[in-house]
Tab-separated table of C-alpha atoms and ligand atoms in Angstrom:
chain	number	residue	atom	x	y	z
S	1	MET	CA	-7.082	17.296	-20.457
S	2	TYR	CA	-3.510	18.271	-20.483
S	3	VAL	CA	-2.503	20.566	-17.604
S	4	VAL	CA	0.850	19.650	-16.099
S	5	LYS	CA	3.837	19.262	-18.347
S	6	SER	CA	5.844	16.104	-17.525
S	7	PRO	CA	9.594	16.295	-17.326
S	8	LEU	CA	9.804	12.660	-18.643
S	9	PRO	CA	9.726	11.456	-22.333
S	10	ASP	CA	6.518	9.486	-23.200
S	11	ASP	CA	8.000	6.004	-22.917
S	12	ASP	CA	9.417	6.605	-19.523
S	13	LEU	CA	6.254	8.427	-18.325
S	14	LYS	CA	4.151	5.427	-19.349
S	15	THR	CA	6.282	3.108	-17.334
S	16	VAL	CA	6.366	5.360	-14.218
S	17	SER	CA	2.719	6.326	-14.413
S	18	GLU	CA	1.606	2.592	-14.518
S	19	ALA	CA	3.809	1.982	-11.469
S	20	LEU	CA	2.420	5.032	-9.545
S	21	GLN	CA	-1.134	4.105	-10.352
S	22	GLY	CA	-0.642	0.543	-9.281
S	23	ALA	CA	1.058	1.641	-5.952
S	24	LEU	CA	-1.734	4.022	-5.351
S	25	VAL	CA	-4.518	1.334	-5.563
S	26	ASP	CA	-2.531	-1.155	-3.551
S	27	LEU	CA	-1.950	1.352	-0.829
S	28	VAL	CA	-5.531	2.619	-0.642
S	29	ASP	CA	-6.698	-1.010	-0.455
S	30	LEU	CA	-4.151	-1.855	2.223
S	31	SER	CA	-5.530	1.020	4.293
S	32	LEU	CA	-9.102	-0.202	3.809
S	33	VAL	CA	-8.152	-3.910	4.635
S	34	ALA	CA	-6.156	-2.824	7.787
S	35	LYS	CA	-9.196	-0.771	8.956
S	36	GLN	CA	-11.551	-3.622	8.210
S	37	ILE	CA	-9.558	-5.992	10.446
S	38	HIS	CA	-8.951	-3.248	13.090
S	39	TRP	CA	-12.711	-3.098	13.517
S	40	ASN	CA	-13.377	-6.838	13.271
S	41	VAL	CA	-10.514	-8.419	15.125
S	42	VAL	CA	-11.614	-10.643	18.117
S	43	GLY	CA	-9.598	-12.773	20.574
S	44	PRO	CA	-7.075	-12.545	23.414
S	45	ARG	CA	-4.725	-10.569	21.358
S	46	PHE	CA	-7.372	-7.989	20.350
S	47	ARG	CA	-5.821	-4.937	21.790
S	48	SER	CA	-2.208	-5.266	20.543
S	49	ILE	CA	-3.383	-6.223	16.989
S	50	HIS	CA	-6.200	-3.605	16.950
S	51	LEU	CA	-3.531	-0.886	17.704
S	52	GLN	CA	-0.805	-2.351	15.316
S	53	LEU	CA	-3.293	-2.242	12.510
S	54	ASP	CA	-3.777	1.560	12.765
S	55	GLU	CA	-0.046	1.916	12.428
S	56	VAL	CA	-0.438	0.036	8.927
S	57	VAL	CA	-3.253	2.358	8.065
S	58	ASP	CA	-1.183	5.409	8.825
S	59	THR	CA	1.660	4.147	6.688
S	60	ALA	CA	-0.671	3.226	3.766
S	61	ARG	CA	-2.515	6.550	3.885
S	62	LEU	CA	0.734	8.645	4.022
S	63	HIS	CA	2.255	6.736	1.103
S	64	SER	CA	-0.973	6.692	-0.969
S	65	ASP	CA	-0.832	10.425	-0.862
S	66	THR	CA	2.913	10.408	-1.786
S	67	VAL	CA	2.368	8.296	-4.884
S	68	ALA	CA	-0.752	10.088	-5.959
S	69	GLU	CA	0.917	13.425	-5.778
S	70	ARG	CA	4.019	12.175	-7.554
S	71	ALA	CA	1.687	11.201	-10.416
S	72	SER	CA	0.211	14.618	-10.481
S	73	THR	CA	3.600	16.151	-10.342
S	74	LEU	CA	4.465	14.268	-13.519
S	75	GLY	CA	1.386	15.363	-15.202
S	76	VAL	CA	-0.628	12.137	-14.768
S	77	SER	CA	-4.039	12.111	-13.274
S	78	PRO	CA	-4.075	9.700	-10.230
S	79	ASP	CA	-7.184	7.423	-9.978
S	80	GLY	CA	-8.086	6.469	-6.338
S	81	ARG	CA	-11.829	5.920	-6.994
S	82	ALA	CA	-13.386	2.885	-5.086
S	83	ALA	CA	-14.241	0.992	-8.259
S	84	THR	CA	-10.712	1.398	-9.570
S	85	VAL	CA	-9.178	0.293	-6.315
S	86	ALA	CA	-11.593	-2.718	-6.187
S	87	GLY	CA	-10.863	-3.664	-9.791
S	88	SER	CA	-7.006	-3.539	-9.748
S	89	SER	CA	-5.660	-4.015	-6.214
S	90	GLY	CA	-3.143	-6.783	-5.627
S	91	ILE	CA	-4.632	-7.670	-2.214
S	92	ALA	CA	-6.974	-10.475	-1.956
S	93	ALA	CA	-10.567	-9.663	-0.767
S	94	VAL	CA	-11.219	-10.146	2.989
S	95	PRO	CA	-14.276	-12.084	4.074
S	96	GLU	CA	-16.967	-10.144	5.868
S	97	GLY	CA	-17.492	-10.565	9.625
S	98	TRP	CA	-15.439	-11.011	12.766
S	99	VAL	CA	-11.840	-12.123	12.416
S	100	LYS	CA	-10.048	-14.265	14.943
S	101	ASP	CA	-6.766	-12.670	16.049
S	102	THR	CA	-4.608	-15.396	14.607
S	103	ASP	CA	-6.375	-15.088	11.240
S	104	ALA	CA	-5.982	-11.353	11.402
S	105	VAL	CA	-2.247	-11.717	11.614
S	106	GLY	CA	-2.282	-14.159	8.719
S	107	THR	CA	-4.285	-11.828	6.631
S	108	LEU	CA	-1.927	-8.960	7.174
S	109	VAL	CA	1.204	-11.049	6.495
S	110	ALA	CA	-0.422	-12.095	3.194
S	111	ALA	CA	-1.646	-8.586	2.338
S	112	LEU	CA	1.597	-6.971	3.071
S	113	GLY	CA	3.477	-9.665	1.272
S	114	ALA	CA	1.442	-9.147	-1.919
S	115	VAL	CA	1.880	-5.408	-1.799
S	116	ILE	CA	5.670	-5.680	-1.145
S	117	THR	CA	6.092	-8.130	-4.142
S	118	ARG	CA	4.405	-5.641	-6.385
S	119	MET	CA	6.265	-2.641	-4.843
S	120	ARG	CA	9.556	-4.320	-5.445
S	121	GLU	CA	8.675	-4.883	-9.084
S	122	ARG	CA	8.026	-1.152	-9.254
S	123	VAL	CA	11.500	-0.485	-7.822
S	124	ASN	CA	12.976	-2.508	-10.571
S	125	SER	CA	10.948	-1.158	-13.476
S	126	THR	CA	11.325	2.569	-12.766
S	127	GLY	CA	15.140	2.802	-12.097
S	128	ASP	CA	16.035	3.906	-15.573
S	129	ALA	CA	12.689	5.722	-16.323
S	130	ASP	CA	12.620	7.933	-13.329
S	131	PRO	CA	15.012	7.445	-10.332
S	132	VAL	CA	13.036	10.072	-8.329
S	133	SER	CA	9.897	7.753	-8.378
S	134	GLN	CA	12.060	4.837	-7.834
S	135	ASP	CA	13.356	6.382	-4.624
S	136	ILE	CA	9.793	6.841	-3.456
S	137	PHE	CA	9.035	3.160	-4.135
S	138	ILE	CA	12.117	2.144	-2.229
S	139	GLY	CA	11.158	4.201	0.805
S	140	ILE	CA	7.579	2.754	0.679
S	141	THR	CA	8.921	-0.878	0.386
S	142	ALA	CA	11.202	-0.370	3.392
S	143	ASP	CA	8.215	0.847	5.549
S	144	LEU	CA	5.950	-2.056	4.435
S	145	GLU	CA	8.680	-4.571	5.037
S	146	LYS	CA	8.946	-3.351	8.489
S	147	HIS	CA	5.326	-3.871	9.131
S	148	HIS	CA	5.587	-7.277	7.396
S	149	TRP	CA	8.361	-8.270	9.789
S	150	MET	CA	6.252	-7.324	12.895
S	151	PHE	CA	3.270	-9.178	11.887
S	152	GLN	CA	5.418	-12.379	10.972
S	153	ALA	CA	6.988	-12.012	14.378
S	154	GLU	CA	3.526	-12.167	15.911
S	155	ASN	CA	3.310	-15.817	14.723
S	156	GLY	CA	6.702	-16.697	16.148
D	201	FE2	FE1	-9.956	2.816	15.581
């Protein structure tokens, strides 16, 4: 169904829509992984990590909405269904059960690192096709890299 007319030509729209969809699933999955660890973390550093993880959830939820609505704005239907997220996220699956605080930090360093790598690829791929979407990816990358720094600092 064709509802919203895109301001972009087809080639550019394809590039940008793939980048936005990829960012959407990565950010939805990041919010789920961060909540899973938020609930399951155990150990002496429980409280600080438990609270820090909700800051990641807030960032991921905020930006998942930003990229999904950017897709809609460009006339592309965003797909945030659970099966789609599970099938195409760039974040490794998290094991079930309690998570030791040191492992929790490592899981977040890895998850954020994976999403950041893919987000930087989107910054590079969308510059010519749509600088407006590129600007969104740049802002998201900056926020994710700040979280990445803080979790790496936890292991200092
Ligand atoms: Fe909570």
